[in-house]
Amino acid sequence: MLPPPPFGCISGMPETMTPLSEVTPPHLTPLWERQDCHLPNKPGLNQASCSFHLPPPTDQQTTGLLGCSSCSLPCPTPPMETPGLVVHGEAAPFSTALRSLVNNPLYSDVRFVVGQERQEVFAHRCLLACRCNFFQRLLGSEPGPGVPSPVVLSTVPAEAFLAVLEFLYTNSAKLHRHSVLEVLTAAVEYGLEELRELCLQFVMKVLDVELVCEALQIAVSFGLGPLQDRCVAFIEAHSQETLRTRGFLELSAPALLLLLRSDKLCVDEAELVLAARSWARVGAAVLERPVAEVAAPVVRELRLALLAPAELSALEEQNRREPLIPVEQIVEAWKCHALRRGDAARGAPCRRRRGTLPREHHRFLDLPFK
């Protein structure tokens, strides 16, 4: 039996082979001892001279993964770092902590004076600026030395402004029926689309007779199509009750036109004429203008030909005392009665509404309710 190979030798290899423990890897061999070194006077070189005389590395020598220019062998690469994982804490404590800063003078660096009551409200400049472009522009300039002057926002009520701040701080807000339209207005003016949509959803859920005209006015003013359609449909179904509200008297002419052009109003034309006169009187008192001038944009949508001859005579007499409707419009209605044809006079609307009460002359009208 052959004796075991000496320590450090591999079985089947010559016994004169150098032990592995004495083998120096090429990239750790001193440069002057390398067989491929091109430097003259190898034993006498020092580190400084080597740095000036090293030949440029070849493509093969730069293949080391760690950038060893003197070694053509790939060096081991450290493990790739795995991407981080986003973890989330509890949202409720975070929201509660931020809500405690709403209108809190602690660490506050900006003050607002809001509403007609000029209530002072405290806030934090950096938070408002990063959450809302409106406030970023409003608060963009650096405050000067000393106590900064408050920012005056007189058109937004304090309660609505605090609801906006609560949303900016916590991404949530508590809405109330009596103030939601004011919050909606502020959200539109400040460009807060998410808060605007939340307010619209809330308004459509709580819409009632007292709220609908004010909601319609905001929808018309800001071009909120879905809310406008919802309000018109509600008024069409509750026309008589809506005409008696204060909100109806405060409608703008464009908003009232939307209603008078509808065929689905559940109200008789005589009541619409009375409601239009009341609306014009209020507008005339506010604007200090004649009633007929205020009513001019909307009265053309009144369908006088639907009134009976006696009703039309009474309207004509009242119109002499308090002008509301152009005389030409009343004349066109009389033509329909005289000729017993709904299309007798161009521009005289004879189409019956859903709430139009039947009258004897209606059987002569060519345009039945659709």
mmCIF file of C-alpha atoms in Angstrom:
data_model
loop_
_atom_site.group_PDB
_atom_site.id
_atom_site.type_symbol
_atom_site.label_atom_id
_atom_site.label_comp_id
_atom_site.label_asym_id
_atom_site.label_seq_id
_atom_site.Cartn_x
_atom_site.Cartn_y
_atom_site.Cartn_z
ATOM 1 C CA MET A 1 0.000 0.000 0.000
ATOM 2 C CA LEU A 2 1.305 3.448 -0.968
ATOM 3 C CA PRO A 3 1.800 5.984 1.801
ATOM 4 C CA PRO A 4 -0.667 8.904 1.900
ATOM 5 C CA PRO A 5 0.386 11.998 0.002
ATOM 6 C CA PRO A 6 2.163 14.654 2.006
ATOM 7 C CA PHE A 7 0.115 17.475 3.519
ATOM 8 C CA GLY A 8 -0.747 20.122 1.021
ATOM 9 C CA CYS A 9 -0.474 17.922 -2.071
ATOM 10 C CA ILE A 10 -3.334 16.682 -4.184
ATOM 11 C CA SER A 11 -3.479 12.981 -4.795
ATOM 12 C CA GLY A 12 -2.290 12.064 -8.286
ATOM 13 C CA MET A 13 -0.099 15.207 -8.638
ATOM 14 C CA PRO A 14 3.691 15.351 -8.404
ATOM 15 C CA GLU A 15 5.000 15.568 -4.897
ATOM 16 C CA THR A 16 7.104 18.601 -5.864
ATOM 17 C CA MET A 17 4.032 20.788 -6.410
ATOM 18 C CA THR A 18 3.932 23.891 -4.188
ATOM 19 C CA PRO A 19 1.475 23.617 -1.312
ATOM 20 C CA LEU A 20 -1.706 25.636 -1.742
ATOM 21 C CA SER A 21 -0.997 27.581 1.412
ATOM 22 C CA GLU A 22 2.149 29.004 -0.204
ATOM 23 C CA VAL A 23 0.539 30.029 -3.499
ATOM 24 C CA THR A 24 -0.066 33.793 -3.801
ATOM 25 C CA PRO A 25 -2.990 34.834 -5.996
ATOM 26 C CA PRO A 26 -1.901 36.837 -9.033
ATOM 27 C CA HIS A 27 -3.724 39.999 -8.006
ATOM 28 C CA LEU A 28 -1.864 39.956 -4.636
ATOM 29 C CA THR A 29 1.599 39.348 -6.141
ATOM 30 C CA PRO A 30 3.859 42.449 -5.954
ATOM 31 C CA LEU A 31 3.996 44.142 -9.282
ATOM 32 C CA TRP A 32 7.769 43.737 -9.754
ATOM 33 C CA GLU A 33 7.492 39.970 -9.143
ATOM 34 C CA ARG A 34 4.822 39.495 -11.814
ATOM 35 C CA GLN A 35 5.974 37.746 -14.994
ATOM 36 C CA ASP A 36 3.935 40.182 -17.116
ATOM 37 C CA CYS A 37 5.424 43.315 -15.526
ATOM 38 C CA HIS A 38 6.878 45.686 -18.117
ATOM 39 C CA LEU A 39 8.680 47.966 -15.701
ATOM 40 C CA PRO A 40 12.509 48.263 -15.866
ATOM 41 C CA ASN A 41 14.651 47.667 -12.800
ATOM 42 C CA LYS A 42 11.958 45.693 -11.060
ATOM 43 C CA PRO A 43 13.634 45.229 -7.657
ATOM 44 C CA GLY A 44 14.422 48.920 -7.322
ATOM 45 C CA LEU A 45 10.974 50.354 -7.974
ATOM 46 C CA ASN A 46 9.094 52.032 -5.234
ATOM 47 C CA GLN A 47 5.437 52.889 -4.958
ATOM 48 C CA ALA A 48 5.885 56.393 -6.260
ATOM 49 C CA SER A 49 7.740 55.314 -9.385
ATOM 50 C CA CYS A 50 5.194 52.581 -10.064
ATOM 51 C CA SER A 51 2.364 55.062 -10.153
ATOM 52 C CA PHE A 52 4.083 56.905 -13.005
ATOM 53 C CA HIS A 53 5.220 53.921 -15.072
ATOM 54 C CA LEU A 54 2.292 51.489 -14.967
ATOM 55 C CA PRO A 55 1.261 50.534 -18.479
ATOM 56 C CA PRO A 56 -2.354 51.242 -19.451
ATOM 57 C CA PRO A 57 -4.607 48.317 -18.611
ATOM 58 C CA THR A 58 -5.797 46.117 -21.398
ATOM 59 C CA ASP A 59 -9.445 45.178 -21.972
ATOM 60 C CA GLN A 60 -8.711 41.795 -20.515
ATOM 61 C CA GLN A 61 -7.229 43.290 -17.375
ATOM 62 C CA THR A 62 -10.241 45.502 -16.740
ATOM 63 C CA THR A 63 -12.660 42.618 -16.632
ATOM 64 C CA GLY A 64 -12.344 42.206 -12.862
ATOM 65 C CA LEU A 65 -15.720 42.925 -11.266
ATOM 66 C CA LEU A 66 -14.083 45.040 -8.588
ATOM 67 C CA GLY A 67 -11.966 47.028 -11.027
ATOM 68 C CA CYS A 68 -8.546 45.368 -10.456
ATOM 69 C CA SER A 69 -6.482 46.704 -13.385
ATOM 70 C CA SER A 70 -3.577 44.333 -12.681
ATOM 71 C CA CYS A 71 -5.693 41.197 -12.640
ATOM 72 C CA SER A 72 -7.475 39.471 -15.464
ATOM 73 C CA LEU A 73 -9.363 37.162 -13.113
ATOM 74 C CA PRO A 74 -12.876 38.144 -12.048
ATOM 75 C CA CYS A 75 -13.070 39.119 -8.415
ATOM 76 C CA PRO A 76 -16.036 38.060 -6.248
ATOM 77 C CA THR A 77 -18.945 40.529 -6.317
ATOM 78 C CA PRO A 78 -20.694 41.514 -3.075
ATOM 79 C CA PRO A 79 -24.374 40.503 -2.933
ATOM 80 C CA MET A 80 -26.866 42.950 -4.476
ATOM 81 C CA GLU A 81 -28.831 44.965 -1.912
ATOM 82 C CA THR A 82 -32.521 44.082 -2.010
ATOM 83 C CA PRO A 83 -34.974 46.991 -2.542
ATOM 84 C CA GLY A 84 -36.504 48.446 0.606
ATOM 85 C CA LEU A 85 -40.031 47.617 1.721
ATOM 86 C CA VAL A 86 -42.416 50.436 2.592
ATOM 87 C CA VAL A 87 -44.186 49.727 5.864
ATOM 88 C CA HIS A 88 -47.128 51.645 7.258
ATOM 89 C CA GLY A 89 -47.963 52.485 10.825
ATOM 90 C CA GLU A 90 -51.419 53.078 12.225
ATOM 91 C CA ALA A 91 -53.181 55.916 10.353
ATOM 92 C CA ALA A 92 -55.528 56.917 13.183
ATOM 93 C CA PRO A 93 -52.889 58.169 15.664
ATOM 94 C CA PHE A 94 -51.136 60.061 12.873
ATOM 95 C CA SER A 95 -54.376 61.749 11.787
ATOM 96 C CA THR A 96 -55.286 62.571 15.386
ATOM 97 C CA ALA A 97 -51.905 64.139 16.028
ATOM 98 C CA LEU A 98 -52.167 66.345 12.936
ATOM 99 C CA ARG A 99 -55.767 67.279 13.727
ATOM 100 C CA SER A 100 -54.564 68.643 17.069
ATOM 101 C CA LEU A 101 -52.512 71.225 15.132
ATOM 102 C CA VAL A 102 -55.534 72.701 13.321
ATOM 103 C CA ASN A 103 -55.982 76.285 14.538
ATOM 104 C CA ASN A 104 -53.327 75.653 17.176
ATOM 105 C CA PRO A 105 -50.948 78.566 17.882
ATOM 106 C CA LEU A 106 -48.247 76.062 18.955
ATOM 107 C CA TYR A 107 -45.441 76.243 16.358
ATOM 108 C CA SER A 108 -47.768 78.246 14.102
ATOM 109 C CA ASP A 109 -46.014 80.582 11.678
ATOM 110 C CA VAL A 110 -48.979 82.089 9.797
ATOM 111 C CA ARG A 111 -52.237 83.694 10.912
ATOM 112 C CA PHE A 112 -55.446 84.190 8.958
ATOM 113 C CA VAL A 113 -58.306 86.585 9.589
ATOM 114 C CA VAL A 114 -61.334 84.962 7.960
ATOM 115 C CA GLY A 115 -64.994 85.709 7.380
ATOM 116 C CA GLN A 116 -67.130 88.732 8.077
ATOM 117 C CA GLU A 117 -66.630 88.058 11.776
ATOM 118 C CA ARG A 118 -62.831 88.393 11.271
ATOM 119 C CA GLN A 119 -61.987 85.317 13.302
ATOM 120 C CA GLU A 120 -58.281 84.656 13.833
ATOM 121 C CA VAL A 121 -57.086 81.224 12.671
ATOM 122 C CA PHE A 122 -53.606 79.778 13.206
ATOM 123 C CA ALA A 123 -51.872 77.483 10.715
ATOM 124 C CA HIS A 124 -48.494 76.184 9.600
ATOM 125 C CA ARG A 125 -47.017 77.599 6.443
ATOM 126 C CA CYS A 126 -45.053 74.563 5.209
ATOM 127 C CA LEU A 127 -47.993 72.177 5.575
ATOM 128 C CA LEU A 128 -50.432 74.420 3.697
ATOM 129 C CA ALA A 129 -47.907 75.125 0.933
ATOM 130 C CA CYS A 130 -47.116 71.467 0.273
ATOM 131 C CA ARG A 131 -50.782 70.460 0.242
ATOM 132 C CA CYS A 132 -52.353 73.244 -1.821
ATOM 133 C CA ASN A 133 -51.053 75.287 -4.747
ATOM 134 C CA PHE A 134 -53.300 78.187 -3.795
ATOM 135 C CA PHE A 135 -51.620 78.532 -0.416
ATOM 136 C CA GLN A 136 -48.217 77.902 -1.949
ATOM 137 C CA ARG A 137 -48.680 80.995 -4.088
ATOM 138 C CA LEU A 138 -50.326 82.959 -1.301
ATOM 139 C CA LEU A 139 -47.607 82.190 1.249
ATOM 140 C CA GLY A 140 -44.688 81.944 -1.166
ATOM 141 C CA SER A 141 -42.837 85.052 -0.021
ATOM 142 C CA GLU A 142 -40.654 84.790 3.049
ATOM 143 C CA PRO A 143 -42.070 86.594 6.107
ATOM 144 C CA GLY A 144 -40.129 89.660 7.099
ATOM 145 C CA PRO A 145 -38.594 90.286 10.512
ATOM 146 C CA GLY A 146 -40.857 90.722 13.468
ATOM 147 C CA VAL A 147 -44.428 89.513 13.841
ATOM 148 C CA PRO A 148 -45.901 88.850 10.345
ATOM 149 C CA SER A 149 -49.187 90.470 9.415
ATOM 150 C CA PRO A 150 -52.213 88.168 9.230
ATOM 151 C CA VAL A 151 -53.566 87.009 5.880
ATOM 152 C CA VAL A 152 -57.096 88.356 5.410
ATOM 153 C CA LEU A 153 -59.664 86.071 3.722
ATOM 154 C CA SER A 154 -62.949 87.872 4.207
ATOM 155 C CA THR A 155 -65.100 85.944 1.717
ATOM 156 C CA VAL A 156 -64.889 82.506 3.334
ATOM 157 C CA PRO A 157 -66.746 81.879 6.621
ATOM 158 C CA ALA A 158 -64.629 80.728 9.542
ATOM 159 C CA GLU A 159 -66.404 77.374 9.878
ATOM 160 C CA ALA A 160 -65.820 76.526 6.216
ATOM 161 C CA PHE A 161 -62.196 77.633 6.378
ATOM 162 C CA LEU A 162 -61.539 75.426 9.410
ATOM 163 C CA ALA A 163 -63.045 72.477 7.532
ATOM 164 C CA VAL A 164 -60.643 73.166 4.655
ATOM 165 C CA LEU A 165 -57.705 73.285 7.088
ATOM 166 C CA GLU A 166 -58.816 70.014 8.673
ATOM 167 C CA PHE A 167 -58.812 68.375 5.245
ATOM 168 C CA LEU A 168 -55.360 69.754 4.409
ATOM 169 C CA TYR A 169 -53.927 68.499 7.702
ATOM 170 C CA THR A 170 -55.616 65.096 7.902
ATOM 171 C CA ASN A 171 -57.059 64.392 4.423
ATOM 172 C CA SER A 172 -60.497 64.161 6.024
ATOM 173 C CA ALA A 173 -63.132 66.655 7.114
ATOM 174 C CA LYS A 174 -66.423 66.675 8.971
ATOM 175 C CA LEU A 175 -69.154 68.133 6.753
ATOM 176 C CA HIS A 176 -72.485 69.592 7.877
ATOM 177 C CA ARG A 177 -75.605 70.270 5.858
ATOM 178 C CA HIS A 178 -75.764 73.942 6.866
ATOM 179 C CA SER A 179 -72.167 74.718 5.820
ATOM 180 C CA VAL A 180 -71.260 72.177 3.138
ATOM 181 C CA LEU A 181 -71.960 74.584 0.267
ATOM 182 C CA GLU A 182 -69.540 77.102 1.766
ATOM 183 C CA VAL A 183 -66.902 74.370 2.058
ATOM 184 C CA LEU A 184 -67.630 73.374 -1.542
ATOM 185 C CA THR A 185 -67.152 76.970 -2.682
ATOM 186 C CA ALA A 186 -63.823 77.223 -0.855
ATOM 187 C CA ALA A 187 -62.674 73.885 -2.279
ATOM 188 C CA VAL A 188 -63.395 75.072 -5.820
ATOM 189 C CA GLU A 189 -61.701 78.433 -5.291
ATOM 190 C CA TYR A 190 -58.611 76.837 -3.702
ATOM 191 C CA GLY A 191 -58.326 74.103 -6.342
ATOM 192 C CA LEU A 192 -58.873 71.206 -3.914
ATOM 193 C CA GLU A 193 -60.402 68.680 -6.311
ATOM 194 C CA GLU A 194 -60.632 65.795 -3.863
ATOM 195 C CA LEU A 195 -62.428 67.900 -1.257
ATOM 196 C CA ARG A 196 -64.692 69.275 -3.997
ATOM 197 C CA GLU A 197 -65.771 65.771 -5.008
ATOM 198 C CA LEU A 198 -66.402 64.800 -1.383
ATOM 199 C CA CYS A 199 -68.580 67.886 -0.920
ATOM 200 C CA LEU A 200 -70.518 67.170 -4.123
ATOM 201 C CA GLN A 201 -71.267 63.638 -2.972
ATOM 202 C CA PHE A 202 -72.436 64.931 0.403
ATOM 203 C CA VAL A 203 -74.648 67.648 -1.127
ATOM 204 C CA MET A 204 -76.401 65.192 -3.411
ATOM 205 C CA LYS A 205 -77.182 62.992 -0.394
ATOM 206 C CA VAL A 206 -78.657 65.766 1.765
ATOM 207 C CA LEU A 207 -80.336 67.833 -0.985
ATOM 208 C CA ASP A 208 -83.728 69.189 0.084
ATOM 209 C CA VAL A 209 -86.121 72.029 -0.734
ATOM 210 C CA GLU A 210 -84.300 74.593 1.405
ATOM 211 C CA LEU A 211 -80.870 73.709 0.053
ATOM 212 C CA VAL A 212 -81.525 73.045 -3.622
ATOM 213 C CA CYS A 213 -81.649 76.610 -4.995
ATOM 214 C CA GLU A 214 -78.427 77.615 -3.275
ATOM 215 C CA ALA A 215 -76.801 74.441 -4.574
ATOM 216 C CA LEU A 216 -78.081 75.197 -8.089
ATOM 217 C CA GLN A 217 -76.624 78.694 -7.916
ATOM 218 C CA ILE A 218 -73.181 77.346 -6.969
ATOM 219 C CA ALA A 219 -73.390 74.713 -9.704
ATOM 220 C CA VAL A 220 -74.189 77.360 -12.330
ATOM 221 C CA SER A 221 -71.516 79.762 -11.053
ATOM 222 C CA PHE A 222 -68.702 77.185 -11.103
ATOM 223 C CA GLY A 223 -69.874 75.005 -13.984
ATOM 224 C CA LEU A 224 -70.526 71.901 -11.880
ATOM 225 C CA GLY A 225 -72.565 69.976 -14.426
ATOM 226 C CA PRO A 226 -73.572 66.882 -12.412
ATOM 227 C CA LEU A 227 -74.718 68.989 -9.457
ATOM 228 C CA GLN A 228 -76.624 71.332 -11.780
ATOM 229 C CA ASP A 229 -78.511 68.444 -13.401
ATOM 230 C CA ARG A 230 -79.297 66.935 -10.007
ATOM 231 C CA CYS A 231 -80.672 70.233 -8.696
ATOM 232 C CA VAL A 232 -82.838 70.871 -11.774
ATOM 233 C CA ALA A 233 -84.291 67.355 -11.539
ATOM 234 C CA PHE A 234 -85.057 67.882 -7.843
ATOM 235 C CA ILE A 235 -86.781 71.220 -8.498
ATOM 236 C CA GLU A 236 -88.797 69.696 -11.342
ATOM 237 C CA ALA A 237 -90.149 67.141 -8.877
ATOM 238 C CA HIS A 238 -90.745 69.670 -6.053
ATOM 239 C CA SER A 239 -91.542 72.821 -8.004
ATOM 240 C CA GLN A 240 -94.266 74.415 -5.894
ATOM 241 C CA GLU A 241 -92.370 74.004 -2.625
ATOM 242 C CA THR A 242 -89.153 75.326 -4.156
ATOM 243 C CA LEU A 243 -90.782 78.493 -5.541
ATOM 244 C CA ARG A 244 -91.694 79.541 -1.994
ATOM 245 C CA THR A 245 -88.166 79.395 -0.612
ATOM 246 C CA ARG A 246 -85.813 82.284 -0.018
ATOM 247 C CA GLY A 247 -83.198 80.528 -2.125
ATOM 248 C CA PHE A 248 -85.419 80.812 -5.194
ATOM 249 C CA LEU A 249 -85.652 84.585 -4.782
ATOM 250 C CA GLU A 250 -81.847 84.800 -4.619
ATOM 251 C CA LEU A 251 -81.183 82.881 -7.835
ATOM 252 C CA SER A 252 -79.237 84.609 -10.579
ATOM 253 C CA ALA A 253 -80.857 85.150 -13.968
ATOM 254 C CA PRO A 254 -78.858 82.312 -15.645
ATOM 255 C CA ALA A 255 -79.924 79.888 -12.912
ATOM 256 C CA LEU A 256 -83.592 80.899 -13.185
ATOM 257 C CA LEU A 257 -83.464 80.529 -16.966
ATOM 258 C CA LEU A 258 -82.533 76.866 -16.552
ATOM 259 C CA LEU A 259 -85.754 76.293 -14.645
ATOM 260 C CA LEU A 260 -88.092 78.341 -16.864
ATOM 261 C CA ARG A 261 -86.897 76.463 -19.951
ATOM 262 C CA SER A 262 -87.873 73.104 -18.466
ATOM 263 C CA ASP A 263 -90.995 71.272 -19.621
ATOM 264 C CA LYS A 264 -90.978 69.100 -16.505
ATOM 265 C CA LEU A 265 -91.762 71.687 -13.837
ATOM 266 C CA CYS A 266 -94.673 70.483 -11.736
ATOM 267 C CA VAL A 267 -96.298 73.898 -11.445
ATOM 268 C CA ASP A 268 -98.912 75.862 -13.350
ATOM 269 C CA GLU A 269 -97.894 78.825 -15.499
ATOM 270 C CA ALA A 270 -99.890 81.301 -13.413
ATOM 271 C CA GLU A 271 -97.821 80.406 -10.368
ATOM 272 C CA LEU A 272 -94.621 80.732 -12.383
ATOM 273 C CA VAL A 273 -95.604 84.258 -13.433
ATOM 274 C CA LEU A 274 -96.189 85.222 -9.790
ATOM 275 C CA ALA A 275 -92.886 83.651 -8.744
ATOM 276 C CA ALA A 276 -91.025 85.475 -11.515
ATOM 277 C CA ARG A 277 -92.522 88.801 -10.375
ATOM 278 C CA SER A 278 -91.452 88.170 -6.765
ATOM 279 C CA TRP A 279 -87.978 87.233 -7.925
ATOM 280 C CA ALA A 280 -87.689 90.427 -10.016
ATOM 281 C CA ARG A 281 -88.876 92.614 -7.130
ATOM 282 C CA VAL A 282 -86.166 91.258 -4.832
ATOM 283 C CA GLY A 283 -83.511 91.729 -7.493
ATOM 284 C CA ALA A 284 -84.694 95.256 -8.199
ATOM 285 C CA ALA A 285 -84.440 96.175 -4.511
ATOM 286 C CA VAL A 286 -80.941 94.728 -4.211
ATOM 287 C CA LEU A 287 -79.604 96.136 -7.474
ATOM 288 C CA GLU A 288 -81.593 99.387 -7.293
ATOM 289 C CA ARG A 289 -82.880 98.896 -10.821
ATOM 290 C CA PRO A 290 -86.407 98.809 -12.323
ATOM 291 C CA VAL A 291 -88.316 95.546 -12.016
ATOM 292 C CA ALA A 292 -88.787 95.221 -15.774
ATOM 293 C CA GLU A 293 -85.058 95.671 -16.359
ATOM 294 C CA VAL A 294 -84.178 92.954 -13.860
ATOM 295 C CA ALA A 295 -86.829 90.605 -15.274
ATOM 296 C CA ALA A 296 -85.936 91.143 -18.937
ATOM 297 C CA PRO A 297 -83.468 88.200 -19.253
ATOM 298 C CA VAL A 298 -85.998 85.620 -17.985
ATOM 299 C CA VAL A 299 -89.589 86.668 -18.711
ATOM 300 C CA ARG A 300 -89.359 85.574 -22.351
ATOM 301 C CA GLU A 301 -89.441 81.987 -21.045
ATOM 302 C CA LEU A 302 -92.889 82.488 -19.465
ATOM 303 C CA ARG A 303 -95.522 80.732 -21.560
ATOM 304 C CA LEU A 304 -98.327 83.285 -21.443
ATOM 305 C CA ALA A 305 -100.391 81.544 -24.125
ATOM 306 C CA LEU A 306 -101.115 78.797 -21.597
ATOM 307 C CA LEU A 307 -103.123 81.280 -19.476
ATOM 308 C CA ALA A 308 -106.883 81.580 -19.962
ATOM 309 C CA PRO A 309 -108.234 84.839 -21.441
ATOM 310 C CA ALA A 310 -109.384 86.073 -18.027
ATOM 311 C CA GLU A 311 -105.961 85.355 -16.505
ATOM 312 C CA LEU A 312 -104.220 87.072 -19.396
ATOM 313 C CA SER A 313 -106.453 90.165 -18.986
ATOM 314 C CA ALA A 314 -105.628 90.343 -15.254
ATOM 315 C CA LEU A 315 -101.930 90.000 -16.035
ATOM 316 C CA GLU A 316 -102.131 92.764 -18.623
ATOM 317 C CA GLU A 317 -103.803 95.090 -16.122
ATOM 318 C CA GLN A 318 -101.190 94.374 -13.442
ATOM 319 C CA ASN A 319 -98.439 94.849 -15.991
ATOM 320 C CA ARG A 320 -99.690 98.398 -16.620
ATOM 321 C CA ARG A 321 -99.351 99.220 -12.923
ATOM 322 C CA GLU A 322 -96.005 97.430 -12.456
ATOM 323 C CA PRO A 323 -94.239 96.701 -15.746
ATOM 324 C CA LEU A 324 -92.757 93.229 -15.801
ATOM 325 C CA ILE A 325 -93.434 91.644 -19.186
ATOM 326 C CA PRO A 326 -92.899 93.374 -22.536
ATOM 327 C CA VAL A 327 -96.157 94.416 -24.182
ATOM 328 C CA GLU A 328 -95.150 92.602 -27.379
ATOM 329 C CA GLN A 329 -95.033 89.311 -25.498
ATOM 330 C CA ILE A 330 -98.574 89.796 -24.182
ATOM 331 C CA VAL A 331 -99.786 90.674 -27.678
ATOM 332 C CA GLU A 332 -98.338 87.421 -29.028
ATOM 333 C CA ALA A 333 -100.275 85.482 -26.388
ATOM 334 C CA TRP A 334 -103.532 87.239 -27.429
ATOM 335 C CA LYS A 335 -102.890 86.218 -31.030
ATOM 336 C CA CYS A 336 -102.843 82.567 -30.003
ATOM 337 C CA HIS A 337 -106.223 83.018 -28.372
ATOM 338 C CA ALA A 338 -107.721 84.957 -31.292
ATOM 339 C CA LEU A 339 -106.609 82.490 -33.950
ATOM 340 C CA ARG A 340 -106.932 79.450 -31.679
ATOM 341 C CA ARG A 341 -103.590 78.197 -32.906
ATOM 342 C CA GLY A 342 -100.465 77.668 -30.873
ATOM 343 C CA ASP A 343 -98.183 78.546 -33.768
ATOM 344 C CA ALA A 344 -100.099 81.666 -34.751
ATOM 345 C CA ALA A 345 -97.409 84.025 -33.453
ATOM 346 C CA ARG A 346 -93.740 83.249 -33.812
ATOM 347 C CA GLY A 347 -91.976 83.275 -30.451
ATOM 348 C CA ALA A 348 -95.068 82.595 -28.359
ATOM 349 C CA PRO A 349 -94.248 79.381 -26.444
ATOM 350 C CA CYS A 350 -97.332 77.231 -26.076
ATOM 351 C CA ARG A 351 -95.796 73.979 -24.969
ATOM 352 C CA ARG A 352 -97.457 72.755 -21.803
ATOM 353 C CA ARG A 353 -95.386 71.819 -18.776
ATOM 354 C CA ARG A 354 -95.863 68.781 -16.613
ATOM 355 C CA GLY A 355 -97.719 70.843 -13.981
ATOM 356 C CA THR A 356 -99.828 72.952 -16.361
ATOM 357 C CA LEU A 357 -103.467 72.891 -15.336
ATOM 358 C CA PRO A 358 -105.895 72.112 -18.197
ATOM 359 C CA ARG A 359 -107.857 74.994 -19.708
ATOM 360 C CA GLU A 360 -110.493 75.012 -22.409
ATOM 361 C CA HIS A 361 -108.342 76.674 -25.049
ATOM 362 C CA HIS A 362 -105.526 74.131 -24.639
ATOM 363 C CA ARG A 363 -107.286 71.823 -27.100
ATOM 364 C CA PHE A 364 -106.405 74.283 -29.836
ATOM 365 C CA LEU A 365 -102.702 74.272 -29.037
ATOM 366 C CA ASP A 366 -100.611 72.433 -31.569
ATOM 367 C CA LEU A 367 -97.806 71.516 -29.162
ATOM 368 C CA PRO A 368 -98.966 69.117 -26.448
ATOM 369 C CA PHE A 369 -96.808 68.340 -23.429
ATOM 370 C CA LYS A 370 -93.880 66.076 -24.219
#
